[in-house]
Amino acid sequence: MQIADRLYGCFEVEGVLADLVRSAPVQRLKRIHQGGAGCLVKPEWNVTRYEHSVGVMLLIRRLGGSLEEQIAGLLHDVGHTAFSHVVDYVYGEGKENLHERWHRRIWQESEIYAILRKHGFHPESILSGNWTLLEKPLPDLSADRIDYTLRDRVRYGGLSLSEVERFLGDLSVGPEGIGVSSLEMAEWFVDRYVEEVIDFFLDPLNAYAQLTLAEAIRRSLDIGLLRFDDWFLDDGQVIQKMRTGGDEHVSALLDRLREGIRVEEAEQAAGLHFRSKPRMVDPLIYRSDPPGAVRASAVSERVPPGRLQTISKKWRCEEGGVPLSAFAIATKRSGTPPSASDGLFHNAKKVGDTIFRLGSMQ
């Protein structure tokens, strides 16, 4: 099987990897959008979990990772529910980790275990392995973090493939994990990651879409239009079930999820919160003189340690000049978050105050 990837080029994939790529859990990821509900209001936000998962596998291969770690990379997102992280806001978690709870279930209840055993692999050892190329906590680089940043910046931010190749060529793997060889490329990636956070993760239009769909799904679950197992359908199937359910409130919320929404600055504040974890990278730089690894923040004024950036704006959401709803974006760093039962949209207010912070995870 030959796979052509926009970032990494063409690769021949055989054996266990080919069988896993063809499996139903991996093929389902073609119909799960990486950015959740954002694609409903901005169709060009259309990167899929399949593209990303295959990309992570190929990047791990490029970095010299074992076949077992390539398998782990390919399968790392099969636990994602429909519309990705929308599920976290439906259940009030806001921590972007609910899919990890269901990861093992997908492996066990699908053909994944059988495929791995057929090729002589032990599923549990791969499922519970410590794969340091695949994933490491912030502020480190990882194949997962690198791929979604570069893939989104190419698709959404105009990043050129020549710039991507230059960065990939500077990557280095050492005893402490993935790093780069030059300060220039460390600073370059930090800039691209900040763009990803500000221009995509925390884009107010993106937040609006996640919150609106979360409310529609929550109501659909409450009144029986959706069941818990429907989370493991794909994006289109979930929307279809809600559309045909006949509930006016759900239909009205779904009607708001289309192109034409505009989010602009306004002056008043409202108390609705969309929580997103703080994010910041601080890449390792592997040096030969003196030998060893150093954090970019230790040698660059552009990457200060524990960097915390606070941005305050006020937004108005409109469609055709008519205000729709209010919300605020904030990290869970301070204050008491609203409970899941509060509901997402309060009819009285039409403008939202947003404050969000970016910082390295401790």
Short mmCIF file of C-alpha atoms in Angstrom, two decimals:
data_model
loop_
_atom_site.label_atom_id
_atom_site.label_comp_id
_atom_site.label_asym_id
_atom_site.label_seq_id
_atom_site.Cartn_x
_atom_site.Cartn_y
_atom_site.Cartn_z
CA MET A 1 0.00 0.00 0.00
CA GLN A 2 1.37 3.41 -0.99
CA ILE A 3 0.41 6.44 1.08
CA ALA A 4 0.90 9.98 -0.20
CA ASP A 5 0.98 12.61 2.51
CA ARG A 6 1.05 16.34 1.86
CA LEU A 7 3.72 17.01 4.48
CA TYR A 8 5.97 13.95 4.31
CA GLY A 9 5.64 12.65 0.74
CA CYS A 10 5.01 9.10 -0.49
CA PHE A 11 5.66 6.01 1.61
CA GLU A 12 5.18 2.30 1.05
CA VAL A 13 3.22 0.82 3.95
CA GLU A 14 3.00 -2.96 4.27
CA GLY A 15 2.09 -5.72 6.67
CA VAL A 16 0.55 -4.76 9.97
CA LEU A 17 0.46 -1.05 9.15
CA ALA A 18 -1.37 -1.63 5.87
CA ASP A 19 -3.93 -3.87 7.59
CA LEU A 20 -4.46 -1.30 10.33
CA VAL A 21 -4.87 1.56 7.85
CA ARG A 22 -7.61 -0.48 6.12
CA SER A 23 -9.34 -1.31 9.42
CA ALA A 24 -12.74 0.18 10.24
CA PRO A 25 -11.57 2.22 13.28
CA VAL A 26 -8.86 3.96 11.24
CA GLN A 27 -11.06 4.43 8.16
CA ARG A 28 -13.73 6.01 10.39
CA LEU A 29 -11.24 8.78 11.19
CA LYS A 30 -11.64 10.03 7.60
CA ARG A 31 -15.09 11.22 8.71
CA ILE A 32 -14.02 12.76 12.04
CA HIS A 33 -12.85 16.36 11.80
CA GLN A 34 -9.75 17.24 13.75
CA GLY A 35 -11.16 20.67 14.63
CA GLY A 36 -14.54 19.42 15.80
CA ALA A 37 -17.46 21.67 14.95
CA GLY A 38 -15.36 24.36 13.31
CA CYS A 39 -15.87 22.81 9.86
CA LEU A 40 -19.60 23.56 10.12
CA VAL A 41 -19.04 27.32 10.16
CA LYS A 42 -15.81 27.41 8.14
CA PRO A 43 -15.65 24.49 5.70
CA GLU A 44 -11.95 24.98 5.00
CA TRP A 45 -11.26 23.86 8.59
CA ASN A 46 -11.44 20.33 7.26
CA VAL A 47 -8.36 18.40 8.39
CA THR A 48 -9.46 14.93 9.48
CA ARG A 49 -8.24 12.68 12.26
CA TYR A 50 -7.23 10.18 9.55
CA GLU A 51 -4.84 12.63 7.87
CA HIS A 52 -3.32 13.49 11.21
CA SER A 53 -3.01 9.88 12.42
CA VAL A 54 -1.34 8.70 9.23
CA GLY A 55 0.90 11.76 9.37
CA VAL A 56 1.99 11.00 12.93
CA MET A 57 2.84 7.43 11.90
CA LEU A 58 4.93 8.68 8.97
CA LEU A 59 6.71 11.31 11.07
CA ILE A 60 7.63 8.68 13.67
CA ARG A 61 9.03 6.56 10.83
CA ARG A 62 11.01 9.52 9.51
CA LEU A 63 12.44 10.10 12.99
CA GLY A 64 13.62 6.49 13.22
CA GLY A 65 10.88 5.21 15.52
CA SER A 66 10.24 1.48 15.92
CA LEU A 67 7.46 -0.33 14.08
CA GLU A 68 5.65 -0.64 17.42
CA GLU A 69 5.75 3.12 17.92
CA GLN A 70 4.54 3.68 14.36
CA ILE A 71 1.58 1.43 15.18
CA ALA A 72 0.91 3.42 18.34
CA GLY A 73 1.09 6.65 16.32
CA LEU A 74 -1.34 5.41 13.68
CA LEU A 75 -3.85 4.29 16.33
CA HIS A 76 -3.43 7.09 18.87
CA ASP A 77 -6.67 8.87 17.87
CA VAL A 78 -9.05 5.96 17.22
CA GLY A 79 -10.73 6.67 20.57
CA HIS A 80 -11.96 10.06 19.39
CA THR A 81 -15.70 10.48 19.33
CA ALA A 82 -17.68 12.30 16.66
CA PHE A 83 -16.59 15.93 16.32
CA SER A 84 -13.46 15.27 18.38
CA HIS A 85 -13.24 17.48 21.50
CA VAL A 86 -16.85 18.68 21.43
CA VAL A 87 -17.54 15.74 23.73
CA ASP A 88 -15.44 17.37 26.47
CA TYR A 89 -17.73 20.39 26.52
CA VAL A 90 -20.92 18.35 26.38
CA TYR A 91 -19.94 16.66 29.63
CA GLY A 92 -18.42 19.76 31.14
CA GLU A 93 -14.86 18.46 31.31
CA GLY A 94 -13.13 21.11 29.21
CA LYS A 95 -9.86 19.21 29.59
CA GLU A 96 -9.72 17.62 26.13
CA ASN A 97 -9.05 14.13 27.42
CA LEU A 98 -12.32 12.18 27.40
CA HIS A 99 -11.35 10.31 24.23
CA GLU A 100 -8.48 8.71 26.13
CA ARG A 101 -10.97 6.92 28.40
CA TRP A 102 -12.53 5.16 25.42
CA HIS A 103 -9.33 4.37 23.54
CA ARG A 104 -8.95 0.89 25.01
CA ARG A 105 -12.60 0.08 24.30
CA ILE A 106 -12.15 0.76 20.57
CA TRP A 107 -9.06 -1.45 20.42
CA GLN A 108 -10.77 -4.31 22.24
CA GLU A 109 -14.15 -4.20 20.49
CA SER A 110 -12.84 -3.86 16.92
CA GLU A 111 -10.51 -5.85 14.69
CA ILE A 112 -7.44 -4.03 16.01
CA TYR A 113 -6.53 -6.71 18.56
CA ALA A 114 -6.91 -9.47 15.95
CA ILE A 115 -4.77 -7.63 13.39
CA LEU A 116 -1.99 -7.05 15.89
CA ARG A 117 -1.99 -10.67 17.06
CA LYS A 118 -2.05 -11.93 13.46
CA HIS A 119 1.23 -10.10 12.87
CA GLY A 120 2.83 -11.25 16.13
CA PHE A 121 2.33 -8.12 18.25
CA HIS A 122 0.98 -7.98 21.79
CA PRO A 123 -1.84 -5.37 21.82
CA GLU A 124 -1.49 -4.53 25.50
CA SER A 125 2.22 -3.78 25.22
CA ILE A 126 1.56 -1.30 22.40
CA LEU A 127 -1.52 0.15 24.08
CA SER A 128 0.31 0.83 27.34
CA GLY A 129 3.78 1.54 25.93
CA ASN A 130 5.82 4.62 26.78
CA TRP A 131 6.14 6.12 23.30
CA THR A 132 8.24 9.23 23.72
CA LEU A 133 8.37 10.15 20.04
CA LEU A 134 4.59 9.98 19.80
CA GLU A 135 3.68 12.04 22.82
CA LYS A 136 5.30 14.00 25.60
CA PRO A 137 3.79 16.62 27.89
CA LEU A 138 4.17 20.29 27.13
CA PRO A 139 6.46 22.11 26.66
CA ASP A 140 8.26 19.33 24.76
CA LEU A 141 7.97 18.54 21.08
CA SER A 142 6.26 15.30 20.03
CA ALA A 143 5.22 13.74 16.73
CA ASP A 144 1.58 14.39 17.60
CA ARG A 145 2.17 18.06 18.43
CA ILE A 146 4.45 18.69 15.46
CA ASP A 147 2.09 17.09 12.95
CA TYR A 148 -1.09 18.90 13.91
CA THR A 149 0.72 22.23 14.10
CA LEU A 150 2.39 21.92 10.70
CA ARG A 151 -0.65 20.32 9.03
CA ASP A 152 -3.03 23.02 10.23
CA ARG A 153 -0.62 25.86 9.43
CA VAL A 154 -0.17 24.55 5.87
CA ARG A 155 -3.92 24.09 5.38
CA TYR A 156 -5.18 27.16 7.23
CA GLY A 157 -2.25 29.52 7.68
CA GLY A 158 -0.49 29.61 4.33
CA LEU A 159 2.66 27.88 5.54
CA SER A 160 4.74 26.64 2.59
CA LEU A 161 5.89 23.05 2.19
CA SER A 162 9.45 24.30 1.71
CA GLU A 163 9.33 25.85 5.19
CA VAL A 164 7.95 22.59 6.58
CA GLU A 165 10.75 20.58 4.96
CA ARG A 166 13.36 22.95 6.32
CA PHE A 167 12.04 22.47 9.84
CA LEU A 168 11.72 18.70 9.46
CA GLY A 169 15.31 18.58 8.27
CA ASP A 170 16.42 20.31 11.46
CA LEU A 171 14.67 17.86 13.80
CA SER A 172 16.89 15.69 15.94
CA VAL A 173 16.19 12.85 18.36
CA GLY A 174 18.32 12.61 21.47
CA PRO A 175 18.16 11.03 24.91
CA GLU A 176 15.60 13.58 26.09
CA GLY A 177 13.30 13.22 23.10
CA ILE A 178 12.62 15.21 19.95
CA GLY A 179 14.47 18.48 19.58
CA VAL A 180 16.00 20.68 16.92
CA SER A 181 19.55 21.47 15.93
CA SER A 182 19.29 25.25 15.71
CA LEU A 183 17.90 28.11 17.74
CA GLU A 184 16.44 29.57 14.56
CA MET A 185 14.21 26.53 14.00
CA ALA A 186 13.25 26.38 17.67
CA GLU A 187 12.02 29.99 17.52
CA TRP A 188 10.35 29.32 14.18
CA PHE A 189 8.31 26.44 15.59
CA VAL A 190 7.35 28.39 18.70
CA ASP A 191 5.96 31.11 16.42
CA ARG A 192 4.00 28.55 14.37
CA TYR A 193 2.62 26.96 17.52
CA VAL A 194 1.47 30.32 18.89
CA GLU A 195 -0.26 30.94 15.56
CA GLU A 196 -1.98 27.56 15.87
CA VAL A 197 -3.23 28.37 19.36
CA ILE A 198 -4.34 31.95 18.67
CA ASP A 199 -5.58 31.62 15.09
CA PHE A 200 -7.23 28.22 15.36
CA PHE A 201 -7.71 26.69 18.82
CA LEU A 202 -8.85 30.00 20.31
CA ASP A 203 -10.37 31.57 17.22
CA PRO A 204 -13.70 33.00 18.46
CA LEU A 205 -15.57 31.54 15.49
CA ASN A 206 -14.17 28.12 16.34
CA ALA A 207 -15.21 28.53 19.97
CA TYR A 208 -18.71 29.60 18.90
CA ALA A 209 -19.07 26.46 16.79
CA GLN A 210 -17.88 24.09 19.55
CA LEU A 211 -20.24 25.61 22.11
CA THR A 212 -23.27 25.66 19.82
CA LEU A 213 -22.84 22.06 18.72
CA ALA A 214 -22.17 20.99 22.32
CA GLU A 215 -25.51 22.45 23.39
CA ALA A 216 -27.30 20.76 20.51
CA ILE A 217 -25.75 17.39 21.33
CA ARG A 218 -26.42 17.77 25.05
CA ARG A 219 -30.10 18.38 24.42
CA SER A 220 -30.24 15.52 21.91
CA LEU A 221 -28.84 13.17 24.56
CA ASP A 222 -31.23 14.51 27.21
CA ILE A 223 -34.35 13.92 25.09
CA GLY A 224 -33.24 10.64 23.53
CA LEU A 225 -32.42 11.73 19.98
CA LEU A 226 -28.90 10.46 20.59
CA ARG A 227 -27.63 7.59 22.73
CA PHE A 228 -24.21 7.34 24.32
CA ASP A 229 -23.02 4.82 21.72
CA ASP A 230 -23.78 7.34 18.98
CA TRP A 231 -20.58 9.14 19.98
CA PHE A 232 -18.80 6.37 18.07
CA LEU A 233 -20.56 7.13 14.81
CA ASP A 234 -18.94 9.68 12.50
CA ASP A 235 -19.60 13.43 12.25
CA GLY A 236 -22.12 13.21 9.42
CA GLN A 237 -24.09 10.40 11.03
CA VAL A 238 -24.46 12.32 14.29
CA ILE A 239 -25.67 15.45 12.52
CA GLN A 240 -28.12 13.37 10.47
CA LYS A 241 -29.62 11.78 13.58
CA MET A 242 -30.12 15.19 15.18
CA ARG A 243 -31.51 16.74 11.99
CA THR A 244 -34.13 14.04 11.57
CA GLY A 245 -35.13 13.91 15.24
CA GLY A 246 -37.82 16.56 14.94
CA ASP A 247 -36.83 18.69 17.95
CA GLU A 248 -37.25 22.41 17.22
CA HIS A 249 -34.60 23.57 19.68
CA VAL A 250 -31.98 21.17 18.32
CA SER A 251 -32.84 22.16 14.76
CA ALA A 252 -32.55 25.86 15.63
CA LEU A 253 -29.10 25.33 17.12
CA LEU A 254 -27.94 23.35 14.09
CA ASP A 255 -29.25 26.08 11.81
CA ARG A 256 -26.81 28.46 13.48
CA LEU A 257 -23.91 26.27 12.43
CA ARG A 258 -23.28 27.48 8.90
CA GLU A 259 -21.15 29.97 7.04
CA GLY A 260 -21.98 33.62 7.61
CA ILE A 261 -21.25 33.91 11.32
CA ARG A 262 -19.09 36.93 12.14
CA VAL A 263 -17.34 37.53 15.43
CA GLU A 264 -16.25 41.10 16.12
CA GLU A 265 -15.13 43.23 19.06
CA ALA A 266 -17.77 44.75 21.31
CA GLU A 267 -17.83 46.61 24.61
CA GLN A 268 -20.03 44.75 27.09
CA ALA A 269 -19.31 41.52 28.90
CA ALA A 270 -21.16 38.29 29.56
CA GLY A 271 -20.31 35.36 31.80
CA LEU A 272 -20.19 32.33 29.51
CA HIS A 273 -16.90 30.42 29.42
CA PHE A 274 -15.26 28.16 26.86
CA ARG A 275 -12.29 26.56 28.62
CA SER A 276 -9.10 25.64 26.79
CA LYS A 277 -5.93 24.36 28.42
CA PRO A 278 -2.90 26.67 28.39
CA ARG A 279 -0.45 25.72 25.66
CA MET A 280 3.15 26.70 25.03
CA VAL A 281 6.15 24.85 23.62
CA ASP A 282 9.78 25.27 24.64
CA PRO A 283 11.77 23.02 22.28
CA LEU A 284 14.97 21.26 23.18
CA ILE A 285 18.01 22.29 21.15
CA TYR A 286 20.66 19.59 20.75
CA ARG A 287 24.11 21.18 20.60
CA SER A 288 27.54 19.73 19.86
CA ASP A 289 29.59 22.44 21.59
CA PRO A 290 29.10 22.03 24.44
CA PRO A 291 27.36 18.69 23.86
CA GLY A 292 23.89 18.18 25.24
CA ALA A 293 20.40 19.64 25.15
CA VAL A 294 19.22 23.07 26.23
CA ARG A 295 15.77 24.60 26.28
CA ALA A 296 15.12 27.32 23.74
CA SER A 297 14.00 29.55 26.59
CA ALA A 298 17.49 29.35 28.08
CA VAL A 299 19.12 30.94 25.03
CA SER A 300 16.36 32.99 23.42
CA GLU A 301 14.63 36.13 24.62
CA ARG A 302 11.74 35.24 22.30
CA VAL A 303 10.99 32.07 24.28
CA PRO A 304 11.08 33.13 27.94
CA PRO A 305 10.54 30.33 30.49
CA GLY A 306 7.02 29.91 31.78
CA ARG A 307 5.86 32.40 29.17
CA LEU A 308 2.40 33.66 29.99
CA GLN A 309 0.53 35.73 27.47
CA THR A 310 -2.79 37.30 28.34
CA ILE A 311 -5.08 38.64 25.66
CA SER A 312 -8.34 40.39 26.47
CA LYS A 313 -10.98 41.07 23.86
CA LYS A 314 -14.73 41.48 23.66
CA TRP A 315 -16.62 39.78 20.89
CA ARG A 316 -20.00 40.14 19.26
CA CYS A 317 -21.38 37.19 17.27
CA GLU A 318 -23.57 38.09 14.34
CA GLU A 319 -25.19 36.45 11.36
CA GLY A 320 -26.51 38.82 8.75
CA GLY A 321 -26.25 41.68 11.23
CA VAL A 322 -28.40 39.93 13.86
CA PRO A 323 -26.69 39.17 17.20
CA LEU A 324 -26.85 35.46 18.03
CA SER A 325 -25.33 34.70 21.39
CA ALA A 326 -22.59 35.49 23.86
CA PHE A 327 -19.62 33.63 25.17
CA ALA A 328 -16.22 34.09 26.75
CA ILE A 329 -13.06 32.07 26.37
CA ALA A 330 -10.89 31.52 29.41
CA THR A 331 -8.52 28.97 30.80
CA LYS A 332 -9.45 27.22 34.01
CA ARG A 333 -6.54 29.03 35.67
CA SER A 334 -8.66 31.33 37.80
CA GLY A 335 -12.24 31.70 38.88
CA THR A 336 -14.98 29.11 39.17
CA PRO A 337 -16.04 27.63 35.83
CA PRO A 338 -19.76 27.37 35.10
CA SER A 339 -21.30 23.99 35.73
CA ALA A 340 -22.38 21.79 32.85
CA SER A 341 -26.02 22.25 33.88
CA ASP A 342 -25.87 26.02 33.46
CA GLY A 343 -26.43 25.71 29.71
CA LEU A 344 -24.18 27.31 27.12
CA PHE A 345 -26.20 30.22 25.86
CA HIS A 346 -28.13 32.67 28.01
CA ASN A 347 -30.66 34.58 25.97
CA ALA A 348 -30.26 38.00 27.57
CA LYS A 349 -26.72 38.82 26.52
CA LYS A 350 -25.39 39.24 23.02
CA VAL A 351 -21.76 40.07 23.64
CA GLY A 352 -19.00 38.14 25.35
CA ASP A 353 -15.81 39.07 27.15
CA THR A 354 -12.84 36.85 26.42
CA ILE A 355 -9.64 36.39 28.37
CA PHE A 356 -7.28 33.57 27.60
CA ARG A 357 -3.78 32.71 28.75
CA LEU A 358 -1.00 30.69 27.18
CA GLY A 359 1.73 29.18 29.27
CA SER A 360 3.90 26.12 29.64
CA MET A 361 2.26 23.20 31.42
CA GLN A 362 3.83 22.39 34.76
#
